[in-house]
mmCIF file with all atom_site columns, C-alpha atoms in Angstrom:
data_model
loop_
_atom_site.group_PDB
_atom_site.id
_atom_site.type_symbol
_atom_site.label_atom_id
_atom_site.label_alt_id
_atom_site.label_comp_id
_atom_site.label_asym_id
_atom_site.label_entity_id
_atom_site.label_seq_id
_atom_site.pdbx_PDB_ins_code
_atom_site.Cartn_x
_atom_site.Cartn_y
_atom_site.Cartn_z
_atom_site.occupancy
_atom_site.B_iso_or_equiv
_atom_site.pdbx_formal_charge
_atom_site.auth_seq_id
_atom_site.auth_comp_id
_atom_site.auth_asym_id
_atom_site.auth_atom_id
_atom_site.pdbx_PDB_model_num
ATOM 1   C CA . THR A 1 1   ? -0.371  -2.462  2.998   1.00 0.00 ? 144 THR A CA 1
ATOM 2   C CA . VAL A 1 2   ? -1.057  -5.693  1.270   1.00 0.00 ? 145 VAL A CA 1
ATOM 3   C CA . PHE A 1 3   ? -5.296  -5.254  1.496   1.00 0.00 ? 146 PHE A CA 1
ATOM 4   C CA . LEU A 1 4   ? -4.844  -2.040  0.073   1.00 0.00 ? 147 LEU A CA 1
ATOM 5   C CA . ALA A 1 5   ? -3.275  -3.136  -3.106  1.00 0.00 ? 148 ALA A CA 1
ATOM 6   C CA . MET A 1 6   ? -6.093  -5.765  -3.776  1.00 0.00 ? 149 MET A CA 1
ATOM 7   C CA . ASP A 1 7   ? -9.685  -4.896  -4.377  1.00 0.00 ? 150 ASP A CA 1
ATOM 8   C CA . THR A 1 8   ? -10.616 -4.989  -1.079  1.00 0.00 ? 151 THR A CA 1
ATOM 9   C CA . TYR A 1 9   ? -13.704 -3.649  0.961   1.00 0.00 ? 152 TYR A CA 1
ATOM 10  C CA . VAL A 1 10  ? -14.485 -3.376  4.582   1.00 0.00 ? 153 VAL A CA 1
ATOM 11  C CA . GLU A 1 11  ? -18.050 -3.341  6.051   1.00 0.00 ? 154 GLU A CA 1
ATOM 12  C CA . LEU A 1 12  ? -18.702 -1.241  9.117   1.00 0.00 ? 155 LEU A CA 1
ATOM 13  C CA . TYR A 1 13  ? -21.595 -1.796  11.445  1.00 0.00 ? 156 TYR A CA 1
ATOM 14  C CA . LYS A 1 14  ? -22.975 1.704   11.025  1.00 0.00 ? 157 LYS A CA 1
ATOM 15  C CA . GLY A 1 15  ? -21.162 2.820   7.769   1.00 0.00 ? 158 GLY A CA 1
ATOM 16  C CA . GLY A 1 16  ? -21.940 -0.232  5.783   1.00 0.00 ? 159 GLY A CA 1
ATOM 17  C CA . MET A 1 17  ? -19.546 -1.329  2.921   1.00 0.00 ? 160 MET A CA 1
ATOM 18  C CA . ILE A 1 18  ? -16.825 0.988   1.726   1.00 0.00 ? 161 ILE A CA 1
ATOM 19  C CA . SER A 1 19  ? -13.683 0.757   0.009   1.00 0.00 ? 162 SER A CA 1
ATOM 20  C CA . LEU A 1 20  ? -10.412 -0.171  2.115   1.00 0.00 ? 163 LEU A CA 1
ATOM 21  C CA . SER A 1 21  ? -8.695  2.912   0.146   1.00 0.00 ? 164 SER A CA 1
ATOM 22  C CA . ASP A 1 22  ? -11.785 5.017   1.352   1.00 0.00 ? 165 ASP A CA 1
ATOM 23  C CA . PHE A 1 23  ? -11.678 3.759   4.745   1.00 0.00 ? 166 PHE A CA 1
ATOM 24  C CA . VAL A 1 24  ? -7.721  4.633   5.552   1.00 0.00 ? 167 VAL A CA 1
ATOM 25  C CA . GLN A 1 25  ? -8.780  8.257   4.519   1.00 0.00 ? 168 GLN A CA 1
ATOM 26  C CA . MET A 1 26  ? -11.396 8.429   7.179   1.00 0.00 ? 169 MET A CA 1
ATOM 27  C CA . LYS A 1 27  ? -10.951 10.371  10.337  1.00 0.00 ? 170 LYS A CA 1
ATOM 28  C CA . PRO A 1 28  ? -11.245 7.899   13.302  1.00 0.00 ? 171 PRO A CA 1
ATOM 29  C CA . ASP A 1 29  ? -14.732 7.295   14.740  1.00 0.00 ? 172 ASP A CA 1
ATOM 30  C CA . ASN A 1 30  ? -16.049 4.482   17.129  1.00 0.00 ? 173 ASN A CA 1
ATOM 31  C CA . ASP A 1 31  ? -17.798 2.517   14.234  1.00 0.00 ? 174 ASP A CA 1
ATOM 32  C CA . LEU A 1 32  ? -17.155 -1.339  14.375  1.00 0.00 ? 175 LEU A CA 1
ATOM 33  C CA . LEU A 1 33  ? -15.417 -3.321  11.684  1.00 0.00 ? 176 LEU A CA 1
ATOM 34  C CA . VAL A 1 34  ? -17.560 -6.260  11.118  1.00 0.00 ? 177 VAL A CA 1
ATOM 35  C CA . HIS A 1 35  ? -15.825 -7.790  7.822   1.00 0.00 ? 178 HIS A CA 1
ATOM 36  C CA . ILE A 1 36  ? -12.721 -7.596  5.246   1.00 0.00 ? 179 ILE A CA 1
ATOM 37  C CA . ILE A 1 37  ? -14.091 -8.289  1.961   1.00 0.00 ? 180 ILE A CA 1
ATOM 38  C CA . ILE A 1 38  ? -11.182 -9.296  -0.756  1.00 0.00 ? 181 ILE A CA 1
ATOM 39  C CA . ARG A 1 39  ? -12.798 -9.536  -4.260  1.00 0.00 ? 182 ARG A CA 1
ATOM 40  C CA . LYS A 1 40  ? -11.732 -12.585 -6.196  1.00 0.00 ? 183 LYS A CA 1
ATOM 41  C CA . GLN A 1 41  ? -10.289 -11.547 -9.454  1.00 0.00 ? 184 GLN A CA 1
ATOM 42  C CA . PRO A 1 42  ? -6.771  -12.422 -11.445 1.00 0.00 ? 185 PRO A CA 1
ATOM 43  C CA . MET A 1 43  ? -4.117  -10.210 -10.439 1.00 0.00 ? 186 MET A CA 1
ATOM 44  C CA . GLN A 1 44  ? -0.240  -10.314 -9.816  1.00 0.00 ? 187 GLN A CA 1
ATOM 45  C CA . MET A 1 45  ? 0.894   -9.058  -6.908  1.00 0.00 ? 188 MET A CA 1
ATOM 46  C CA . VAL A 1 46  ? 4.312   -8.511  -4.780  1.00 0.00 ? 189 VAL A CA 1
ATOM 47  C CA . TYR A 1 47  ? 4.698   -7.682  -0.947  1.00 0.00 ? 190 TYR A CA 1
ATOM 48  C CA . THR A 1 48  ? 8.489   -6.242  -0.215  1.00 0.00 ? 191 THR A CA 1
ATOM 49  C CA . SER A 1 49  ? 9.630   -4.380  2.861   1.00 0.00 ? 192 SER A CA 1
ATOM 50  C CA . MET A 1 50  ? 13.107  -2.716  4.062   1.00 0.00 ? 193 MET A CA 1
ATOM 51  C CA . ARG A 1 51  ? 13.937  -3.687  7.437   1.00 0.00 ? 194 ARG A CA 1
ATOM 52  C CA . ASN A 1 52  ? 17.007  -2.377  9.304   1.00 0.00 ? 195 ASN A CA 1
ATOM 53  C CA . GLN A 1 53  ? 17.624  -5.956  10.905  1.00 0.00 ? 196 GLN A CA 1
ATOM 54  C CA . ARG A 1 54  ? 15.708  -9.203  10.041  1.00 0.00 ? 197 ARG A CA 1
ATOM 55  C CA . THR A 1 55  ? 13.633  -8.849  13.441  1.00 0.00 ? 198 THR A CA 1
ATOM 56  C CA . ASP A 1 56  ? 13.210  -5.087  13.565  1.00 0.00 ? 199 ASP A CA 1
ATOM 57  C CA . PHE A 1 57  ? 9.987   -3.203  12.452  1.00 0.00 ? 200 PHE A CA 1
ATOM 58  C CA . PRO A 1 58  ? 10.068  -2.132  8.678   1.00 0.00 ? 201 PRO A CA 1
ATOM 59  C CA . VAL A 1 59  ? 11.363  1.162   7.448   1.00 0.00 ? 202 VAL A CA 1
ATOM 60  C CA . ILE A 1 60  ? 9.042   1.171   4.731   1.00 0.00 ? 203 ILE A CA 1
ATOM 61  C CA . THR A 1 61  ? 6.490   -1.557  3.214   1.00 0.00 ? 204 THR A CA 1
ATOM 62  C CA . CYS A 1 62  ? 5.153   -1.620  -0.416  1.00 0.00 ? 205 CYS A CA 1
ATOM 63  C CA . ALA A 1 63  ? 2.548   -3.956  -1.954  1.00 0.00 ? 206 ALA A CA 1
ATOM 64  C CA . PHE A 1 64  ? 2.426   -3.739  -5.692  1.00 0.00 ? 207 PHE A CA 1
ATOM 65  C CA . SER A 1 65  ? -0.163  -5.211  -7.940  1.00 0.00 ? 208 SER A CA 1
ATOM 66  C CA . GLU A 1 66  ? -1.610  -5.033  -11.622 1.00 0.00 ? 209 GLU A CA 1
ATOM 67  C CA . MET A 1 67  ? -5.194  -5.768  -11.937 1.00 0.00 ? 210 MET A CA 1
ATOM 68  C CA . ASN A 1 68  ? -6.881  -5.200  -15.337 1.00 0.00 ? 211 ASN A CA 1
ATOM 69  C CA . GLY A 1 69  ? -4.347  -3.036  -16.803 1.00 0.00 ? 212 GLY A CA 1
ATOM 70  C CA . GLU A 1 70  ? -3.871  -0.942  -13.771 1.00 0.00 ? 213 GLU A CA 1
ATOM 71  C CA . TYR A 1 71  ? -0.887  -0.366  -11.709 1.00 0.00 ? 214 TYR A CA 1
ATOM 72  C CA . ARG A 1 72  ? -1.217  -0.287  -7.948  1.00 0.00 ? 215 ARG A CA 1
ATOM 73  C CA . ALA A 1 73  ? 1.307   0.624   -5.078  1.00 0.00 ? 216 ALA A CA 1
ATOM 74  C CA . SER A 1 74  ? 0.402   0.627   -1.585  1.00 0.00 ? 217 SER A CA 1
ATOM 75  C CA . ILE A 1 75  ? 3.139   2.144   0.899   1.00 0.00 ? 218 ILE A CA 1
ATOM 76  C CA . GLY A 1 76  ? 3.238   1.639   4.427   1.00 0.00 ? 219 GLY A CA 1
ATOM 77  C CA . ALA A 1 77  ? 5.328   2.392   7.415   1.00 0.00 ? 220 ALA A CA 1
ATOM 78  C CA . ARG A 1 78  ? 5.922   5.978   6.078   1.00 0.00 ? 221 ARG A CA 1
ATOM 79  C CA . PRO A 1 79  ? 5.343   6.563   9.205   1.00 0.00 ? 222 PRO A CA 1
ATOM 80  C CA . ALA A 1 80  ? 1.841   7.355   8.700   1.00 0.00 ? 223 ALA A CA 1
ATOM 81  C CA . ARG A 1 81  ? -1.230  5.343   7.443   1.00 0.00 ? 224 ARG A CA 1
ATOM 82  C CA . ALA A 1 82  ? -0.666  3.168   4.238   1.00 0.00 ? 225 ALA A CA 1
ATOM 83  C CA . ILE A 1 83  ? -1.274  5.335   1.093   1.00 0.00 ? 226 ILE A CA 1
ATOM 84  C CA . LEU A 1 84  ? -2.621  3.904   -2.270  1.00 0.00 ? 227 LEU A CA 1
ATOM 85  C CA . ILE A 1 85  ? -1.213  5.217   -5.660  1.00 0.00 ? 228 ILE A CA 1
ATOM 86  C CA . ARG A 1 86  ? -2.719  4.038   -8.816  1.00 0.00 ? 229 ARG A CA 1
ATOM 87  C CA . SER A 1 87  ? -1.783  4.407   -12.492 1.00 0.00 ? 230 SER A CA 1
ATOM 88  C CA . GLU A 1 88  ? -2.613  2.831   -15.903 1.00 0.00 ? 231 GLU A CA 1
ATOM 89  C CA . ILE A 1 89  ? 1.110   3.756   -17.245 1.00 0.00 ? 232 ILE A CA 1
ATOM 90  C CA . ALA A 1 90  ? 4.095   1.575   -16.309 1.00 0.00 ? 233 ALA A CA 1
ATOM 91  C CA . GLU A 1 91  ? 6.654   3.851   -17.499 1.00 0.00 ? 234 GLU A CA 1
ATOM 92  C CA . GLY A 1 92  ? 8.378   5.844   -14.435 1.00 0.00 ? 235 GLY A CA 1
ATOM 93  C CA . PHE A 1 93  ? 5.654   4.333   -12.258 1.00 0.00 ? 236 PHE A CA 1
ATOM 94  C CA . ALA A 1 94  ? 8.250   4.170   -9.475  1.00 0.00 ? 237 ALA A CA 1
ATOM 95  C CA . ALA A 1 95  ? 9.458   7.697   -9.738  1.00 0.00 ? 238 ALA A CA 1
ATOM 96  C CA . PHE A 1 96  ? 5.690   8.547   -9.786  1.00 0.00 ? 239 PHE A CA 1
ATOM 97  C CA . VAL A 1 97  ? 4.971   6.551   -6.586  1.00 0.00 ? 240 VAL A CA 1
ATOM 98  C CA . ALA A 1 98  ? 7.922   8.099   -4.718  1.00 0.00 ? 241 ALA A CA 1
ATOM 99  C CA . ASP A 1 99  ? 7.178   11.849  -5.807  1.00 0.00 ? 242 ASP A CA 1
ATOM 100 C CA . ASN A 1 100 ? 3.423   11.354  -4.475  1.00 0.00 ? 243 ASN A CA 1
ATOM 101 C CA . ALA A 1 101 ? 3.763   9.349   -1.359  1.00 0.00 ? 244 ALA A CA 1
ATOM 102 C CA . PRO A 1 102 ? 4.671   11.756  1.467   1.00 0.00 ? 245 PRO A CA 1
ATOM 103 C CA . THR A 1 103 ? 6.999   10.172  4.055   1.00 0.00 ? 246 THR A CA 1
ATOM 104 C CA . GLU A 1 104 ? 8.228   11.276  7.644   1.00 0.00 ? 247 GLU A CA 1
ATOM 105 C CA . GLY A 1 105 ? 11.366  10.554  9.571   1.00 0.00 ? 248 GLY A CA 1
ATOM 106 C CA . ASN A 1 106 ? 11.827  8.716   12.780  1.00 0.00 ? 249 ASN A CA 1
ATOM 107 C CA . ILE A 1 107 ? 14.562  6.750   14.386  1.00 0.00 ? 250 ILE A CA 1
ATOM 108 C CA . ARG A 1 108 ? 14.474  4.119   11.848  1.00 0.00 ? 251 ARG A CA 1
ATOM 109 C CA . GLY A 1 109 ? 14.925  6.631   8.889   1.00 0.00 ? 252 GLY A CA 1
ATOM 110 C CA . SER A 1 110 ? 14.818  9.890   7.626   1.00 0.00 ? 253 SER A CA 1
ATOM 111 C CA . ALA A 1 111 ? 11.853  11.246  5.199   1.00 0.00 ? 254 ALA A CA 1
ATOM 112 C CA . ALA A 1 112 ? 14.595  11.461  2.060   1.00 0.00 ? 255 ALA A CA 1
ATOM 113 C CA . TYR A 1 113 ? 15.768  7.872   3.009   1.00 0.00 ? 256 TYR A CA 1
ATOM 114 C CA . ARG A 1 114 ? 12.244  6.402   2.873   1.00 0.00 ? 257 ARG A CA 1
ATOM 115 C CA . THR A 1 115 ? 11.432  8.332   -0.372  1.00 0.00 ? 258 THR A CA 1
ATOM 116 C CA . HIS A 1 116 ? 14.433  6.820   -1.869  1.00 0.00 ? 259 HIS A CA 1
ATOM 117 C CA . LEU A 1 117 ? 13.580  3.300   -0.536  1.00 0.00 ? 260 LEU A CA 1
ATOM 118 C CA . ILE A 1 118 ? 9.874   3.615   -1.924  1.00 0.00 ? 261 ILE A CA 1
ATOM 119 C CA . LYS A 1 119 ? 11.473  4.050   -5.572  1.00 0.00 ? 262 LYS A CA 1
ATOM 120 C CA . VAL A 1 120 ? 13.754  1.216   -5.097  1.00 0.00 ? 263 VAL A CA 1
ATOM 121 C CA . LEU A 1 121 ? 11.044  -1.132  -3.828  1.00 0.00 ? 264 LEU A CA 1
ATOM 122 C CA . VAL A 1 122 ? 8.348   -0.326  -6.255  1.00 0.00 ? 265 VAL A CA 1
ATOM 123 C CA . GLU A 1 123 ? 11.304  -0.997  -9.456  1.00 0.00 ? 266 GLU A CA 1
ATOM 124 C CA . ARG A 1 124 ? 12.080  -4.382  -7.694  1.00 0.00 ? 267 ARG A CA 1
ATOM 125 C CA . ALA A 1 125 ? 8.411   -5.396  -7.341  1.00 0.00 ? 268 ALA A CA 1
ATOM 126 C CA . MET A 1 126 ? 7.841   -4.265  -11.049 1.00 0.00 ? 269 MET A CA 1
ATOM 127 C CA . ALA A 1 127 ? 10.648  -6.194  -12.264 1.00 0.00 ? 270 ALA A CA 1
ATOM 128 C CA . GLU A 1 128 ? 9.514   -9.429  -10.131 1.00 0.00 ? 271 GLU A CA 1
ATOM 129 C CA . LEU A 1 129 ? 6.192   -9.157  -11.691 1.00 0.00 ? 272 LEU A CA 1
ATOM 130 C CA . GLY A 1 130 ? 7.698   -9.734  -15.145 1.00 0.00 ? 273 GLY A CA 1
ATOM 131 C CA . GLY A 1 131 ? 10.456  -6.778  -16.006 1.00 0.00 ? 274 GLY A CA 1
ATOM 132 C CA . MET A 1 132 ? 7.737   -4.102  -16.512 1.00 0.00 ? 275 MET A CA 1
#
């Protein structure tokens, strides 16, 4: 979830270098992950999660970053692969992310609960980065 919110690439043995956002959308195969490359650039970032208990697995995770005027929210533990949502507009971004991040329910929380938490966590992350 954290690496997805950054400018991250992966190098695969046969597949070469691809962005992490493309990698998480690929179907599973037997290619080997050789390197994880994080591009160095100025950015602000916040990671937050919601857990039922302090030592429990997270109900939902959120990494929020701002790079070069682009806002990125990476949502994980939905329960599915992490998803990256981008926008250049800060106004209403939390609601936009909650509307566009599909969620599912399991023993830790329902889909509606997770959708509500996504909006809350993105709003908190944005506030922590400077009251956006």
